[in-house]
Coordinates of N, CA and C in Angstrom, one line a residue:
X1 N 128.6 48.5 -30.4 CA 129.9 48.4 -29.9 C 130.0 49.1 -28.5
X2 N 129.4 50.3 -28.5 CA 129.5 51.1 -27.2 C 128.8 50.3 -26.0
X3 N 127.7 49.6 -26.3 CA 127.0 48.8 -25.3 C 127.8 47.7 -24.7
X4 N 128.6 47.1 -25.6 CA 129.5 46.0 -25.2 C 130.6 46.5 -24.2
X5 N 131.1 47.7 -24.5 CA 132.1 48.3 -23.7 C 131.5 48.6 -22.3
X6 N 130.2 49.2 -22.3 CA 129.6 49.6 -21.0 C 129.3 48.4 -20.2
X7 N 128.9 47.3 -20.9 CA 128.5 46.1 -20.2 C 129.8 45.4 -19.5
X8 N 130.9 45.5 -20.3 CA 132.2 44.9 -19.8 C 132.6 45.8 -18.6
X9 N 132.5 47.0 -18.6 CA 133.0 47.9 -17.5 C 132.0 47.7 -16.3
X10 N 130.8 47.5 -16.5 CA 129.8 47.3 -15.4 C 130.1 45.9 -14.8
X11 N 130.5 44.9 -15.6 CA 130.9 43.6 -15.1 C 132.1 43.7 -14.3
X12 N 133.1 44.4 -14.8 CA 134.4 44.6 -14.1 C 134.1 45.3 -12.7
X13 N 133.2 46.3 -12.6 CA 133.0 46.9 -11.4 C 132.3 46.0 -10.4
X14 N 131.4 45.2 -10.9 CA 130.6 44.2 -10.1 C 131.6 43.2 -9.5
X15 N 132.6 42.8 -10.3 CA 133.6 41.8 -9.7 C 134.5 42.4 -8.7
X16 N 134.9 43.6 -9.0 CA 135.7 44.4 -8.0 C 134.9 44.6 -6.8
X17 N 133.6 44.9 -6.8 CA 132.8 45.1 -5.7 C 132.7 43.8 -4.9
X18 N 132.5 42.7 -5.5 CA 132.4 41.4 -4.8 C 133.7 41.2 -4.0
X19 N 134.9 41.5 -4.6 CA 136.1 41.2 -4.0 C 136.4 42.2 -2.8
X20 N 135.7 43.3 -2.8 CA 136.0 44.3 -1.8 C 134.9 44.5 -0.7
X21 N 133.9 43.6 -0.7 CA 132.8 43.6 0.3 C 133.4 43.6 1.7
X22 N 134.3 42.7 2.0 CA 134.9 42.7 3.4 C 135.4 44.0 3.8
X23 N 136.1 44.7 2.9 CA 136.7 46.0 3.2 C 135.6 47.0 3.5
X24 N 134.5 46.9 2.7 CA 133.4 47.8 3.0 C 132.9 47.7 4.3
X25 N 132.7 46.5 4.8 CA 132.1 46.3 6.2 C 132.9 46.9 7.2
X26 N 134.3 46.7 7.1 CA 135.1 47.3 8.1 C 135.3 48.8 8.0
X27 N 135.3 49.3 6.8 CA 135.5 50.8 6.6 C 134.3 51.6 7.0
X28 N 133.1 51.1 6.8 CA 132.0 51.8 7.3 C 132.0 52.0 8.8
X29 N 132.3 50.9 9.5 CA 132.3 51.0 11.0 C 133.5 52.0 11.4
X30 N 134.7 51.8 10.8 CA 135.8 52.7 11.2 C 135.6 54.1 10.8
X31 N 134.9 54.4 9.6 CA 134.6 55.7 9.2 C 133.6 56.3 10.1
X32 N 132.6 55.6 10.6 CA 131.6 56.2 11.5 C 132.3 56.6 12.8
X33 N 133.2 55.7 13.3 CA 134.0 56.0 14.5 C 134.8 57.3 14.3
X34 N 135.5 57.4 13.2 CA 136.3 58.6 12.9 C 135.4 59.8 12.9
X35 N 134.2 59.7 12.3 CA 133.3 60.9 12.3 C 132.9 61.3 13.6
X36 N 132.6 60.3 14.4 CA 132.1 60.6 15.8 C 133.2 61.3 16.6
X37 N 134.4 60.8 16.5 CA 135.6 61.4 17.2 C 135.8 62.8 16.7
X38 N 135.8 63.0 15.4 CA 135.9 64.4 14.8 C 134.8 65.3 15.3
X39 N 133.6 64.9 15.3 CA 132.5 65.7 15.7 C 132.7 66.1 17.2
X40 N 133.1 65.2 18.1 CA 133.2 65.5 19.5 C 134.4 66.5 19.7
X41 N 135.3 66.6 18.8 CA 136.4 67.6 18.8 C 136.0 69.0 18.2
X42 N 134.8 69.1 17.7 CA 134.3 70.3 17.2 C 134.4 70.5 15.7
X43 N 134.7 69.5 15.0 CA 134.8 69.6 13.5 C 133.5 69.0 12.9
X44 N 133.2 69.6 11.7 CA 131.9 69.2 11.1 C 132.1 68.2 10.0
X45 N 131.1 67.8 9.3 CA 131.0 66.8 8.2 C 132.0 67.2 7.1
X46 N 132.1 68.4 6.7 CA 133.0 68.8 5.7 C 134.4 68.4 6.0
X47 N 134.9 68.6 7.2 CA 136.2 68.2 7.6 C 136.4 66.8 7.5
X48 N 135.4 66.0 7.9 CA 135.5 64.5 7.8 C 135.6 64.1 6.4
X49 N 134.8 64.6 5.4 CA 134.8 64.2 4.0 C 136.1 64.6 3.4
X50 N 136.6 65.8 3.7 CA 137.8 66.3 3.0 C 139.0 65.4 3.6
X51 N 139.0 65.2 4.9 CA 140.2 64.4 5.4 C 140.1 63.0 4.8
X52 N 138.9 62.4 4.7 CA 138.8 61.1 4.1 C 139.2 61.0 2.6
X53 N 138.9 62.0 1.9 CA 139.3 62.1 0.5 C 140.8 62.3 0.3
X54 N 141.4 63.2 1.0 CA 142.8 63.5 0.8 C 143.8 62.9 1.7
X55 N 143.5 62.6 2.8 CA 144.4 61.9 3.8 C 144.4 60.4 3.5
X56 N 143.2 59.8 3.5 CA 143.0 58.3 3.2 C 144.1 57.4 3.8
X57 N 144.2 57.6 5.1 CA 145.1 56.8 5.9 C 144.5 56.6 7.2
X58 N 143.6 55.6 7.4 CA 142.8 55.5 8.5 C 143.4 55.8 9.9
X59 N 144.5 55.1 10.2 CA 145.2 55.3 11.4 C 145.7 56.8 11.5
X60 N 146.2 57.3 10.5 CA 146.7 58.7 10.5 C 145.6 59.7 10.7
X61 N 144.4 59.4 10.1 CA 143.3 60.3 10.3 C 142.9 60.4 11.7
X62 N 142.9 59.3 12.4 CA 142.6 59.3 13.9 C 143.6 60.1 14.7
X63 N 144.9 59.9 14.3 CA 146.0 60.7 15.0 C 145.9 62.2 14.6
X64 N 145.6 62.5 13.4 CA 145.4 63.8 12.9 C 144.4 64.7 13.7
X65 N 143.4 64.0 14.2 CA 142.3 64.7 15.0 C 143.0 65.3 16.2
X66 N 143.8 64.6 16.9 CA 144.5 65.0 18.1 C 145.5 66.1 17.7
X67 N 146.2 65.9 16.6 CA 147.2 66.8 16.2 C 146.6 68.2 15.9
X68 N 145.4 68.2 15.3 CA 144.7 69.4 14.9 C 144.2 70.1 16.2
X69 N 143.7 69.4 17.1 CA 143.1 70.0 18.3 C 144.2 70.4 19.3
X70 N 145.4 69.8 19.2 CA 146.4 70.2 20.1 C 147.3 71.4 19.6
X71 N 147.0 71.7 18.4 CA 147.8 72.8 17.8 C 149.3 72.4 17.4
X72 N 149.4 71.2 17.0 CA 150.8 70.7 16.6 C 151.3 71.4 15.5
X73 N 152.6 71.5 15.5 CA 153.3 72.2 14.3 C 153.2 71.4 13.0
X74 N 153.5 72.1 11.9 CA 153.5 71.4 10.6 C 154.6 70.4 10.6
X75 N 155.7 70.7 11.2 CA 156.9 69.7 11.2 C 156.5 68.5 12.0
X76 N 155.8 68.7 13.2 CA 155.4 67.6 14.0 C 154.4 66.7 13.2
X77 N 153.4 67.3 12.6 CA 152.4 66.6 11.9 C 153.0 65.9 10.6
X78 N 153.9 66.5 10.0 CA 154.7 65.8 8.8 C 155.5 64.6 9.3
X79 N 156.2 64.8 10.4 CA 157.0 63.7 10.8 C 156.2 62.5 11.4
X80 N 155.1 62.9 12.1 CA 154.2 61.8 12.6 C 153.6 61.1 11.4
X81 N 153.1 61.8 10.4 CA 152.6 61.1 9.2 C 153.5 60.2 8.6
X82 N 154.7 60.6 8.4 CA 155.8 59.8 7.9 C 156.0 58.5 8.6
X83 N 156.0 58.6 10.0 CA 156.3 57.5 10.8 C 155.1 56.5 10.8
X84 N 153.9 57.1 10.9 CA 152.8 56.2 11.0 C 152.6 55.5 9.6
X85 N 152.9 56.1 8.6 CA 152.6 55.5 7.2 C 153.8 55.0 6.6
X86 N 155.0 54.8 7.3 CA 156.2 54.3 6.6 C 156.0 52.9 6.0
X87 N 155.1 52.1 6.6 CA 154.8 50.8 6.1 C 154.4 50.8 4.6
X88 N 153.8 51.9 4.2 CA 153.3 52.0 2.9 C 154.5 51.9 1.8
X89 N 155.7 52.4 2.2 CA 156.9 52.4 1.4 C 157.2 50.9 1.1
X90 N 157.1 50.0 2.1 CA 157.6 48.7 1.9 C 156.6 47.9 1.0
X91 N 155.3 48.0 1.2 CA 154.5 47.2 0.4 C 154.2 47.9 -0.9
X92 N 154.4 49.3 -1.0 CA 154.3 50.0 -2.2 C 155.4 49.5 -3.2
X93 N 156.6 49.3 -2.7 CA 157.7 48.8 -3.5 C 157.4 47.5 -4.2
X94 N 156.7 46.7 -3.4 CA 156.3 45.3 -4.0 C 155.3 45.4 -5.1
X95 N 154.6 46.5 -5.2 CA 153.6 46.7 -6.2 C 154.1 47.3 -7.5
X96 N 155.3 47.7 -7.6 CA 155.9 48.3 -8.7 C 155.6 47.5 -10.1
X97 N 155.9 46.2 -10.0 CA 155.7 45.3 -11.1 C 154.2 45.3 -11.5
X98 N 153.4 45.2 -10.5 CA 151.9 45.1 -10.8 C 151.4 46.4 -11.4
X99 N 152.0 47.5 -11.1 CA 151.4 48.8 -11.5 C 152.1 49.2 -12.9
X100 N 153.0 48.4 -13.4 CA 153.6 48.8 -14.7 C 152.6 48.8 -15.8
X101 N 152.9 49.7 -16.7 CA 152.0 49.7 -18.0 C 150.6 50.0 -17.7
X102 N 150.2 50.7 -16.7 CA 148.8 51.0 -16.3 C 148.4 52.5 -16.7
X103 N 149.3 53.1 -17.3 CA 149.0 54.5 -17.8 C 148.5 55.5 -16.7
X104 N 147.4 56.1 -17.0 CA 146.9 57.2 -16.2 C 146.3 56.6 -14.8
X105 N 146.1 55.3 -14.8 CA 145.6 54.7 -13.5 C 146.7 54.6 -12.5
X106 N 147.9 54.5 -12.8 CA 149.1 54.2 -11.9 C 149.2 55.2 -10.8
X107 N 149.1 56.6 -11.1 CA 149.2 57.5 -10.0 C 148.1 57.3 -9.0
X108 N 146.9 57.1 -9.4 CA 145.8 56.9 -8.4 C 146.0 55.6 -7.7
X109 N 146.4 54.5 -8.3 CA 146.7 53.3 -7.6 C 147.7 53.4 -6.5
X110 N 148.7 54.2 -6.8 CA 149.8 54.5 -5.8 C 149.1 55.3 -4.6
X111 N 148.3 56.4 -4.9 CA 147.7 57.1 -3.9 C 146.7 56.3 -3.0
X112 N 146.0 55.4 -3.7 CA 144.9 54.7 -3.0 C 145.4 53.4 -2.4
X113 N 146.7 53.1 -2.4 CA 147.2 51.9 -1.9 C 147.2 52.0 -0.3
X114 N 146.3 51.3 0.3 CA 146.2 51.1 1.8 C 146.4 49.6 2.1
X115 N 146.4 49.3 3.4 CA 146.6 48.0 3.8 C 145.6 47.0 3.1
X116 N 144.4 47.4 3.2 CA 143.3 46.5 2.7 C 143.3 46.3 1.2
X117 N 143.6 47.4 0.5 CA 143.6 47.4 -1.0 C 144.9 46.5 -1.4
X118 N 146.0 46.7 -0.7 CA 147.2 45.9 -1.0 C 146.9 44.4 -0.8
X119 N 146.2 44.0 0.3 CA 145.8 42.7 0.4 C 145.0 42.1 -0.6
X120 N 144.0 42.9 -1.1 CA 143.2 42.4 -2.3 C 144.1 42.3 -3.5
X121 N 144.9 43.2 -3.8 CA 145.7 43.2 -5.0 C 146.7 42.0 -5.0
X122 N 147.1 41.6 -3.8 CA 148.1 40.5 -3.7 C 147.4 39.1 -3.7
X123 N 146.2 39.1 -3.0 CA 145.5 37.8 -2.8 C 144.5 37.4 -3.7
X124 N 143.9 38.4 -4.4 CA 142.7 38.1 -5.3 C 143.1 38.4 -6.8
X125 N 143.3 37.4 -7.5 CA 143.7 37.6 -8.9 C 142.4 38.1 -9.7
X126 N 142.5 39.0 -10.6 CA 141.3 39.4 -11.3 C 140.6 38.2 -11.9
X127 N 139.3 38.2 -11.9 CA 138.5 37.1 -12.4 C 138.8 36.9 -13.9
X128 N 138.5 35.8 -14.4 CA 138.8 35.5 -15.8 C 138.0 36.4 -16.7
X129 N 138.6 37.0 -17.7 CA 137.9 37.9 -18.6 C 137.9 39.4 -18.1
X130 N 138.5 39.6 -17.0 CA 138.5 41.0 -16.4 C 140.0 41.5 -16.6
X131 N 140.1 42.7 -17.1 CA 141.4 43.4 -17.3 C 142.0 43.7 -15.9
X132 N 143.2 43.3 -15.7 CA 143.9 43.4 -14.4 C 144.0 44.9 -13.9
X133 N 144.3 45.8 -14.9 CA 144.4 47.2 -14.5 C 143.1 47.8 -14.1
X134 N 142.0 47.4 -14.8 CA 140.7 47.9 -14.4 C 140.2 47.3 -13.1
X135 N 140.5 46.1 -12.9 CA 140.1 45.4 -11.6 C 140.8 46.1 -10.5
X136 N 142.1 46.3 -10.6 CA 142.8 47.0 -9.4 C 142.3 48.4 -9.3
X137 N 142.0 49.1 -10.4 CA 141.5 50.5 -10.3 C 140.1 50.5 -9.6
X138 N 139.3 49.7 -10.0 CA 137.9 49.7 -9.3 C 137.9 49.2 -7.9
X139 N 138.8 48.2 -7.6 CA 138.9 47.8 -6.2 C 139.4 49.1 -5.3
X140 N 140.4 49.8 -5.9 CA 141.0 50.9 -5.2 C 139.9 52.1 -5.0
X141 N 139.2 52.3 -6.1 CA 138.1 53.4 -6.0 C 137.1 53.0 -5.0
X142 N 136.6 51.7 -5.1 CA 135.6 51.3 -4.2 C 136.0 51.4 -2.8
X143 N 137.2 50.9 -2.4 CA 137.7 51.0 -1.1 C 137.7 52.4 -0.6
X144 N 138.2 53.3 -1.4 CA 138.2 54.7 -0.9 C 136.8 55.3 -0.8
X145 N 135.9 54.9 -1.6 CA 134.5 55.4 -1.4 C 134.0 54.8 -0.2
X146 N 134.2 53.6 0.2 CA 133.6 53.0 1.4 C 134.1 53.8 2.6
X147 N 135.5 54.2 2.6 CA 136.0 55.0 3.7 C 135.3 56.3 3.8
X148 N 135.2 57.0 2.7 CA 134.5 58.3 2.7 C 133.1 58.2 3.1
X149 N 132.4 57.2 2.6 CA 130.9 57.0 3.0 C 130.8 56.8 4.5
X150 N 131.7 56.0 5.1 CA 131.6 55.8 6.5 C 131.8 57.1 7.3

């Protein structure tokens, strides 16, 4: 029984991977560009990884590099972040129905909702035989991993 569960989860990850390949291609390039900019400003790899893990908002990460190097205040940084990422509120609201009844996955799906992940969640239905919640979870995890890897 345990082998069947493992095979099902592996199959779900493969299907999520196939749906997210275009995001991977873009994120690797954008992530490398972000790393180069961060490095030229004097920040190391640890900063890049931590920012990619916890900020996970590509355009804001690019803006954040300049905010950090210019000595911007916490209030300026917070307001800039809210303005740059305000669009997340609008498409996040449209996902409330899709994220219902997903238990412990829901907080991560909310955190990991970016433009590209939103597009996949809206345009790509889970393949036949794949649990919707797991499919959305794996797509979200993979997309964030692509960004961090870049």
